[in-house]
Coordinates of C-alpha atoms and ligand atoms in Angstrom, one line a residue:
X1 CA 108.7 166.8 -47.2
X2 CA 111.4 164.9 -45.4
X3 CA 113.6 162.2 -47.0
X4 CA 111.9 159.7 -44.8
X5 CA 108.5 160.7 -46.1
X6 CA 109.7 160.2 -49.7
X7 CA 111.0 156.7 -48.9
X8 CA 109.4 154.0 -50.9
X9 CA 108.9 151.0 -48.6
X10 CA 110.1 147.6 -49.7
X11 CA 109.4 144.7 -47.5
X12 CA 112.5 143.3 -45.8
X13 CA 113.3 140.2 -43.7
X14 CA 115.0 141.6 -40.6
X15 CA 116.7 139.7 -37.8
X16 CA 116.8 141.6 -34.5
X17 CA 119.1 140.6 -31.7
X18 CA 118.6 142.1 -28.3
X19 CA 118.6 141.6 -24.5
X20 CA 115.1 140.4 -23.5
X21 CA 115.2 141.7 -20.0
X22 CA 114.1 145.1 -18.6
X23 CA 116.3 147.8 -20.0
X24 CA 116.3 150.5 -22.6
X25 CA 118.1 148.7 -25.4
X26 CA 115.7 145.7 -25.2
X27 CA 112.7 148.0 -25.2
X28 CA 113.9 150.0 -28.2
X29 CA 114.8 146.8 -30.1
X30 CA 111.4 145.2 -29.4
X31 CA 109.3 148.3 -30.1
X32 CA 111.2 148.9 -33.3
X33 CA 110.7 145.3 -34.4
X34 CA 107.0 145.4 -33.6
X35 CA 106.6 148.7 -35.6
X36 CA 108.5 147.3 -38.6
X37 CA 106.3 144.2 -38.6
X38 CA 103.2 146.4 -38.5
X39 CA 104.2 148.1 -41.7
X40 CA 104.7 144.7 -43.5
X41 CA 108.3 143.7 -42.8
X42 CA 109.1 140.1 -41.6
X43 CA 110.8 140.4 -38.3
X44 CA 112.7 137.7 -36.5
X45 CA 113.8 138.3 -32.9
X46 CA 116.8 136.3 -31.7
X47 CA 117.5 136.2 -28.0
X48 CA 117.8 133.8 -25.0
X49 CA 114.3 134.6 -23.8
X50 CA 111.2 136.2 -25.2
X51 CA 111.7 140.0 -25.0
X52 CA 109.4 141.2 -22.2
X53 CA 107.6 143.8 -24.5
X54 CA 106.8 140.9 -26.9
X55 CA 104.2 139.4 -24.8
X56 CA 101.5 138.5 -27.3
X57 CA 101.3 137.0 -30.8
X58 CA 102.0 139.5 -33.5
X59 CA 101.6 139.1 -37.2
X60 CA 104.9 139.0 -39.1
X61 CA 107.0 138.3 -36.0
X62 CA 108.9 135.1 -35.2
X63 CA 110.9 134.6 -32.0
X64 CA 114.0 132.3 -32.1
X65 CA 115.2 131.3 -28.7
X66 CA 118.9 130.8 -28.3
X67 CA 119.2 127.7 -26.2
X68 CA 122.4 126.3 -25.0
X69 CA 123.4 122.8 -24.1
X70 CA 125.3 122.8 -20.9
X71 CA 128.2 120.6 -20.2
X72 CA 130.0 120.0 -16.9
X73 CA 133.2 121.5 -18.4
X74 CA 131.5 124.9 -19.0
X75 CA 131.8 127.0 -15.9
X76 CA 130.5 129.8 -18.2
X77 CA 128.0 128.7 -20.9
X78 CA 129.3 129.9 -24.3
X79 CA 126.4 132.2 -25.1
X80 CA 128.1 134.0 -27.9
X81 CA 128.8 130.7 -29.8
X82 CA 125.2 129.6 -29.3
X83 CA 123.9 133.0 -30.5
X84 CA 126.2 132.9 -33.6
X85 CA 124.9 129.4 -34.4
X86 CA 121.3 130.5 -34.0
X87 CA 121.9 133.5 -36.2
X88 CA 123.4 131.2 -38.9
X89 CA 120.3 129.1 -38.7
X90 CA 117.8 132.0 -38.7
X91 CA 119.5 133.7 -41.7
X92 CA 119.8 130.5 -43.7
X93 CA 116.3 129.1 -43.3
X94 CA 114.4 132.4 -43.4
X95 CA 116.5 134.2 -46.0
X96 CA 117.0 137.2 -43.8
X97 CA 118.0 140.4 -45.7
X98 CA 119.8 142.0 -42.7
X99 CA 120.7 141.4 -39.1
X100 CA 120.3 144.3 -36.6
X101 CA 122.0 143.9 -33.3
X102 CA 121.2 146.1 -30.3
X103 CA 123.9 146.6 -27.7
X104 CA 127.4 145.7 -28.9
X105 CA 128.4 143.2 -26.3
X106 CA 128.4 140.3 -27.3
X107 CA 125.8 140.8 -30.1
X108 CA 128.1 142.6 -32.6
X109 CA 130.9 140.0 -32.4
X110 CA 128.4 137.1 -32.5
X111 CA 126.8 138.6 -35.6
X112 CA 130.3 139.1 -37.2
X113 CA 131.1 135.4 -36.6
X114 CA 127.7 134.3 -38.1
X115 CA 128.3 136.5 -41.1
X116 CA 131.7 134.9 -41.7
X117 CA 130.3 131.4 -41.4
X118 CA 127.5 132.2 -43.8
X119 CA 129.8 133.9 -46.2
X120 CA 131.9 130.6 -46.4
X121 CA 128.6 129.0 -47.5
X122 CA 128.0 131.6 -50.2
X123 CA 125.3 133.5 -48.2
X124 CA 125.9 137.2 -47.6
X125 CA 124.0 139.1 -44.9
X126 CA 124.8 142.6 -43.8
X127 CA 125.0 143.5 -40.1
X128 CA 123.9 146.7 -38.4
X129 CA 125.0 147.4 -34.9
X130 CA 123.2 149.9 -32.7
X131 CA 125.2 151.3 -29.8
X132 CA 123.0 152.0 -26.7
X133 CA 125.2 153.4 -24.0
X134 CA 126.9 151.3 -21.4
X135 CA 128.2 149.0 -24.2
X136 CA 130.5 151.9 -24.9
X137 CA 130.7 154.2 -21.9
X138 CA 130.9 151.7 -19.1
X139 CA 131.4 148.1 -20.1
X140 CA 132.7 148.4 -23.7
X141 CA 135.7 150.6 -23.0
X142 CA 136.9 148.3 -20.2
X143 CA 140.0 146.4 -21.2
X144 CA 138.2 143.1 -20.7
X145 CA 136.1 143.8 -23.8
X146 CA 137.6 146.7 -25.6
X147 CA 139.5 144.9 -28.5
X148 CA 136.5 142.8 -29.4
X149 CA 134.0 145.7 -29.2
X150 CA 136.3 148.0 -31.3
X151 CA 136.8 145.3 -33.9
X152 CA 133.1 144.4 -34.2
X153 CA 132.1 148.0 -34.5
X154 CA 134.6 148.6 -37.3
X155 CA 133.5 145.4 -39.0
X156 CA 129.7 146.0 -38.9
X157 CA 128.3 147.0 -42.2
X158 CA 126.4 149.8 -40.5
X159 CA 126.6 151.4 -37.1
X160 CA 124.1 153.6 -35.4
X161 CA 124.2 155.4 -32.0
X162 CA 121.2 156.6 -30.1
X163 CA 122.5 160.2 -29.5
X164 CA 125.2 162.6 -30.8
X165 CA 126.7 162.3 -27.3
X166 CA 127.1 158.5 -27.6
X167 CA 128.5 158.9 -31.1
X168 CA 131.2 161.3 -29.7
X169 CA 131.9 159.0 -26.8
X170 CA 132.4 156.1 -29.2
X171 CA 134.8 158.2 -31.3
X172 CA 136.7 159.3 -28.2
X173 CA 137.0 155.9 -26.5
X174 CA 137.7 153.7 -29.6
X175 CA 139.7 153.7 -32.7
X176 CA 136.8 153.9 -35.2
X177 CA 137.2 153.8 -38.9
X178 CA 133.6 153.6 -40.0
X179 CA 130.7 156.0 -40.2
X180 CA 128.4 156.2 -37.2
X181 CA 124.8 157.4 -38.0
X182 CA 122.8 158.9 -35.2
X183 CA 119.2 157.6 -35.0
X184 CA 117.7 158.8 -31.8
X185 CA 115.4 156.6 -29.6
X186 CA 111.7 157.0 -30.1
X187 CA 108.4 156.7 -28.2
X188 CA 105.1 155.2 -29.1
X189 CA 102.7 158.0 -28.3
X190 CA 99.7 155.6 -28.5
X191 CA 101.1 153.8 -25.4
X192 CA 102.8 156.7 -23.6
X193 CA 100.2 159.4 -23.2
X194 CA 98.6 161.0 -20.2
X195 CA 95.5 159.2 -18.9
X196 CA 93.1 160.2 -16.2
X197 CA 93.9 158.2 -13.1
X198 CA 92.4 160.5 -10.4
X199 CA 91.5 157.7 -8.1
X200 CA 95.0 156.3 -8.3
X201 CA 96.5 159.8 -7.6
X202 CA 94.3 160.2 -4.6
X203 CA 95.4 156.9 -3.2
X204 CA 99.0 157.9 -3.4
X205 CA 98.7 161.5 -2.4
X206 CA 95.4 161.8 -0.4
X207 CA 96.0 165.5 0.4
X208 CA 96.8 166.5 -3.2
X209 CA 100.5 166.4 -2.6
X210 CA 102.6 166.6 -5.8
X211 CA 104.1 163.3 -6.9
X212 CA 107.7 162.9 -8.0
X213 CA 108.7 159.7 -9.8
X214 CA 111.9 157.9 -10.7
X215 CA 112.0 154.8 -12.9
X216 CA 115.2 152.8 -13.5
X217 CA 117.0 149.5 -13.1
X218 CA 118.5 150.8 -9.9
X219 CA 122.1 150.4 -11.1
X220 CA 124.9 152.6 -9.6
X221 CA 125.0 154.7 -12.7
X222 CA 121.4 155.9 -12.0
X223 CA 122.4 157.5 -8.7
X224 CA 119.1 156.6 -6.9
X225 CA 120.6 158.0 -3.7
X226 CA 120.5 161.4 -5.5
X227 CA 116.9 160.9 -6.2
X228 CA 116.2 160.4 -2.5
X229 CA 118.4 163.2 -1.5
X230 CA 116.7 165.6 -3.9
X231 CA 113.3 164.5 -2.6
X232 CA 114.5 164.9 1.0
X233 CA 115.2 168.6 0.3
X234 CA 111.9 169.1 -1.5
X235 CA 109.8 167.4 1.2
X236 CA 111.5 169.6 3.8
X237 CA 109.9 172.6 2.2
X238 CA 106.6 171.3 0.8
X239 CA 104.5 168.1 1.3
X240 CA 105.2 165.7 -1.5
X241 CA 105.3 162.0 -2.4
X242 CA 108.0 160.0 -4.2
X243 CA 107.4 156.8 -6.3
X244 CA 110.4 154.7 -7.0
X245 CA 109.8 152.2 -9.8
X246 CA 112.1 149.4 -10.8
X247 CA 114.5 147.1 -9.1
X248 CA 118.2 146.4 -9.1
X249 CA 121.4 146.3 -7.1
X250 CA 121.0 149.7 -5.4
X251 CA 117.5 149.1 -4.1
X252 CA 118.4 147.8 -0.6
X253 CA 120.7 150.8 0.0
X254 CA 118.0 153.1 -1.2
X255 CA 115.5 151.6 1.2
X256 CA 118.0 152.0 4.1
X257 CA 118.7 155.6 3.1
X258 CA 114.9 156.4 3.4
X259 CA 114.8 154.8 6.8
X260 CA 117.8 156.7 8.0
X261 CA 116.3 160.0 6.8
X262 CA 112.9 159.1 8.4
X263 CA 111.0 159.9 5.2
X264 CA 109.7 156.4 4.4
X265 CA 106.1 157.5 4.8
X266 CA 106.4 159.7 1.8
X267 CA 108.2 157.2 -0.4
X268 CA 106.8 154.1 -2.1
X269 CA 109.1 151.5 -3.6
X270 CA 106.9 149.8 -6.3
X271 CA 109.4 147.4 -7.8
X272 CA 109.2 146.4 -11.5
X273 CA 106.0 147.6 -13.1
X274 CA 104.4 147.0 -16.5
X275 CA 102.0 149.9 -16.8
X276 CA 104.5 152.7 -16.3
X277 CA 102.4 155.0 -18.4
X278 CA 99.7 154.9 -15.7
X279 CA 102.2 155.7 -13.0
X280 CA 103.6 158.6 -15.1
X281 CA 100.1 159.9 -15.6
X282 CA 99.7 160.6 -11.9
X283 CA 103.1 162.1 -11.6
X284 CA 104.1 165.8 -11.6
X285 CA 107.9 165.5 -12.0
X286 CA 110.4 162.9 -13.2
X287 CA 113.8 162.7 -11.6
X288 CA 116.8 161.3 -13.6
X289 CA 120.1 162.3 -11.9
X290 CA 122.2 159.7 -13.7
X291 CA 126.0 159.7 -13.7
X292 CA 126.0 158.7 -17.3
X293 CA 123.2 158.3 -19.8
X294 CA 123.5 157.9 -23.5
X295 CA 119.9 159.1 -24.1
X296 CA 117.5 158.6 -21.2
X297 CA 114.5 156.7 -22.6
X298 CA 112.8 156.8 -19.3
X299 CA 112.8 160.7 -19.4
X300 CA 111.3 160.6 -22.9
X301 CA 108.5 158.2 -21.7
X302 CA 107.8 160.7 -18.9
X303 CA 107.7 163.6 -21.2
X304 CA 105.3 161.8 -23.6
X305 CA 102.9 161.6 -20.6
X306 CA 103.3 165.4 -20.0
X307 CA 105.7 165.1 -17.1
X308 CA 108.6 167.6 -16.9
X309 CA 112.0 166.2 -16.0
X310 CA 114.6 167.3 -13.5
X311 CA 117.8 165.6 -14.6
X312 CA 121.6 165.6 -14.6
X313 CA 123.3 167.0 -17.7
X314 CA 125.2 163.8 -18.3
X315 CA 125.7 162.3 -21.8
X316 CA 122.8 162.5 -24.2
X317 CA 120.2 163.7 -21.7
X318 CA 120.4 167.4 -22.9
X319 CA 119.4 166.1 -26.4
X320 CA 116.1 165.0 -24.8
X321 CA 115.4 167.2 -21.8
X322 CA 115.7 170.9 -22.8
X323 CA 116.9 173.1 -19.9
X324 CA 114.3 175.6 -18.7
X325 CA 111.8 174.3 -21.3
X326 CA 110.8 170.7 -20.8
X327 CA 112.5 170.6 -17.3
X328 CA 115.8 171.5 -15.8
X329 CA 119.3 170.1 -15.9
X330 CA 122.0 170.3 -13.2
X331 CA 125.5 168.9 -12.8
X332 CA 125.8 165.3 -11.7
X333 CA 125.5 165.1 -7.9
X334 CA 124.1 168.6 -7.4
X335 CA 121.0 167.6 -5.5
X336 CA 120.6 171.1 -4.0
X337 CA 120.2 172.5 -7.4
X338 CA 117.8 169.7 -8.5
X339 CA 115.7 170.2 -5.4
X340 CA 115.6 174.0 -6.0
X341 CA 114.4 173.4 -9.6
X342 CA 111.8 170.9 -8.4
X343 CA 110.5 173.3 -5.8
X344 CA 110.3 176.1 -8.4
X345 CA 108.2 174.0 -10.7
X346 CA 106.0 172.5 -8.1
X347 CA 105.1 175.8 -6.5
X348 CA 104.3 177.6 -9.8
X349 CA 101.3 176.1 -11.4
X350 CA 101.5 178.2 -14.5
X351 CA 105.1 177.4 -15.2
X352 CA 104.5 173.7 -14.4
X353 CA 101.6 173.7 -17.0
X354 CA 103.9 175.3 -19.6
X355 CA 106.6 172.8 -19.0
X356 CA 104.1 170.0 -19.2
X357 CA 103.1 171.1 -22.7
X358 CA 106.7 171.7 -23.7
X359 CA 107.6 168.2 -22.6
X360 CA 104.8 166.7 -24.7
X361 CA 105.8 168.8 -27.7
X362 CA 109.4 167.6 -27.3
X363 CA 108.3 164.0 -27.1
X364 CA 106.4 164.3 -30.3
X365 CA 109.8 165.0 -32.1
X366 CA 110.8 161.5 -31.1
X367 CA 107.5 159.9 -32.3
X368 CA 108.0 156.3 -33.4
X369 CA 106.3 157.1 -36.7
X370 CA 109.0 159.7 -37.4
X371 CA 112.0 157.7 -36.3
X372 CA 111.1 154.2 -37.6
X373 CA 111.4 155.2 -41.3
X374 CA 115.0 156.4 -40.6
X375 CA 115.9 152.8 -39.7
X376 CA 114.1 151.4 -42.8
X377 CA 116.0 153.8 -45.0
X378 CA 119.2 153.0 -43.2
X379 CA 118.7 149.3 -43.7
X380 CA 118.0 149.7 -47.4
X381 CA 121.1 151.9 -47.7
X382 CA 123.3 149.2 -46.0
X383 CA 121.7 146.4 -48.0
X384 CA 122.3 148.3 -51.3
X385 CA 125.9 149.1 -50.3
X386 CA 126.7 145.5 -49.5
X387 CA 125.0 144.2 -52.7
X388 CA 127.2 146.5 -54.7
X389 CA 130.3 145.0 -53.0
X390 CA 129.4 141.3 -53.7
Ligands
GMT1 O1 120.3 152.3 -18.6 C1 120.7 151.2 -18.5 O2 121.4 150.7 -17.7 C2 120.1 150.2 -19.6 C3 120.7 150.5 -20.9 C4 120.3 149.4 -21.8 O3 121.1 149.1 -22.7 O4 119.3 148.7 -21.7 O5 120.2 151.8 -21.3 C5 121.0 152.4 -22.3 O6 120.2 152.4 -23.5 C6 119.0 153.1 -23.5 C7 118.3 152.8 -24.8 O7 119.0 153.3 -25.9 C8 119.3 154.6 -23.2 O8 118.1 155.3 -23.2 C9 120.0 154.7 -21.9 O9 120.3 156.1 -21.7 C10 121.3 153.9 -21.9 N1 121.8 153.9 -20.5 C11 123.0 154.4 -20.3 O10 123.7 155.0 -21.1 C12 123.4 154.4 -18.8

């Protein structure tokens, strides 16, 4: 039996700070909070907007909106100050046991400030920071933010990273003098599972063509142009369709690339979608050629729906997508290799079926029910450690 299985649950009051918009860190924070609430914890979300995965009323969950009064002097509204003030309020009037911030910038430093203010009033609340990726690898290490990020990581009571790779990047880029615990991202297998959507599949691929899919926020780091270039090479050999799901800064360029290549008839830009599990259910391959990726939650969602993944080998992706097992990995930018792997899987039914099953088996290792207790246990450890210090 695992340590987590032995863990005796004690109800906690947990404050969760996250970005409410589309994006992996907000999804992980919201799904974690919902799962914690379902097992009896009292969860308080603190953000500037209702997190998009928190659409309906849920027992044990309260949402605290960070509102900020604008003033003509403020060219940039001081969000961090407003967040720290809201945290002080939420902790004080709800007796929170712990604050868990997702994405270091600016959440970890706002929580540190709130902690200091509360401490001056005789209230002690521990802070756990979860590092998600770009808060370290892209934005965090930039000189604009580095000193504050470094300080607030070292001054969090607990720090977790979503992959071994991200932990290593954090140790490489910053001067860290605190323990970092790796707690991987997870998937709710009740939501992400293959469902029968034959009519939908026929509508997209009327002649039974295989369907490739990419889901992201279309930021540069996702290399959407590599998705299209990989697809171009696949479709030059076999008929196929590509679904591009999501929206972001690179979308216009991607649309132009499809026009220039004359392959628009085989590609559908679907924009932001809610029911991605349904789209994944009709797909045969997921493409994730990212430049950098701490984990690759989108790949895990695909795998939970039985979709093998062709990805780059950047960052933490190899911890999720196992080469020649749940999919294939190639060097960043090597679209010829990615296309060759895609062709291999799409033209070998038996291999494709084996990879589908392997992908699902791998996703089960990241089942929410297995990972959530790791957070509960970690919270308890940090609360106990901090109590001992008071
Ligand atoms: O990928 C993004 O740009 C969004 C970003 C976020 O913070 O929302 O995603 C990061 O966190 C996800 C959840 O932990 C990870 O699955 C993604 O790999 C990570 N993105 C990058 O590292 C680029």
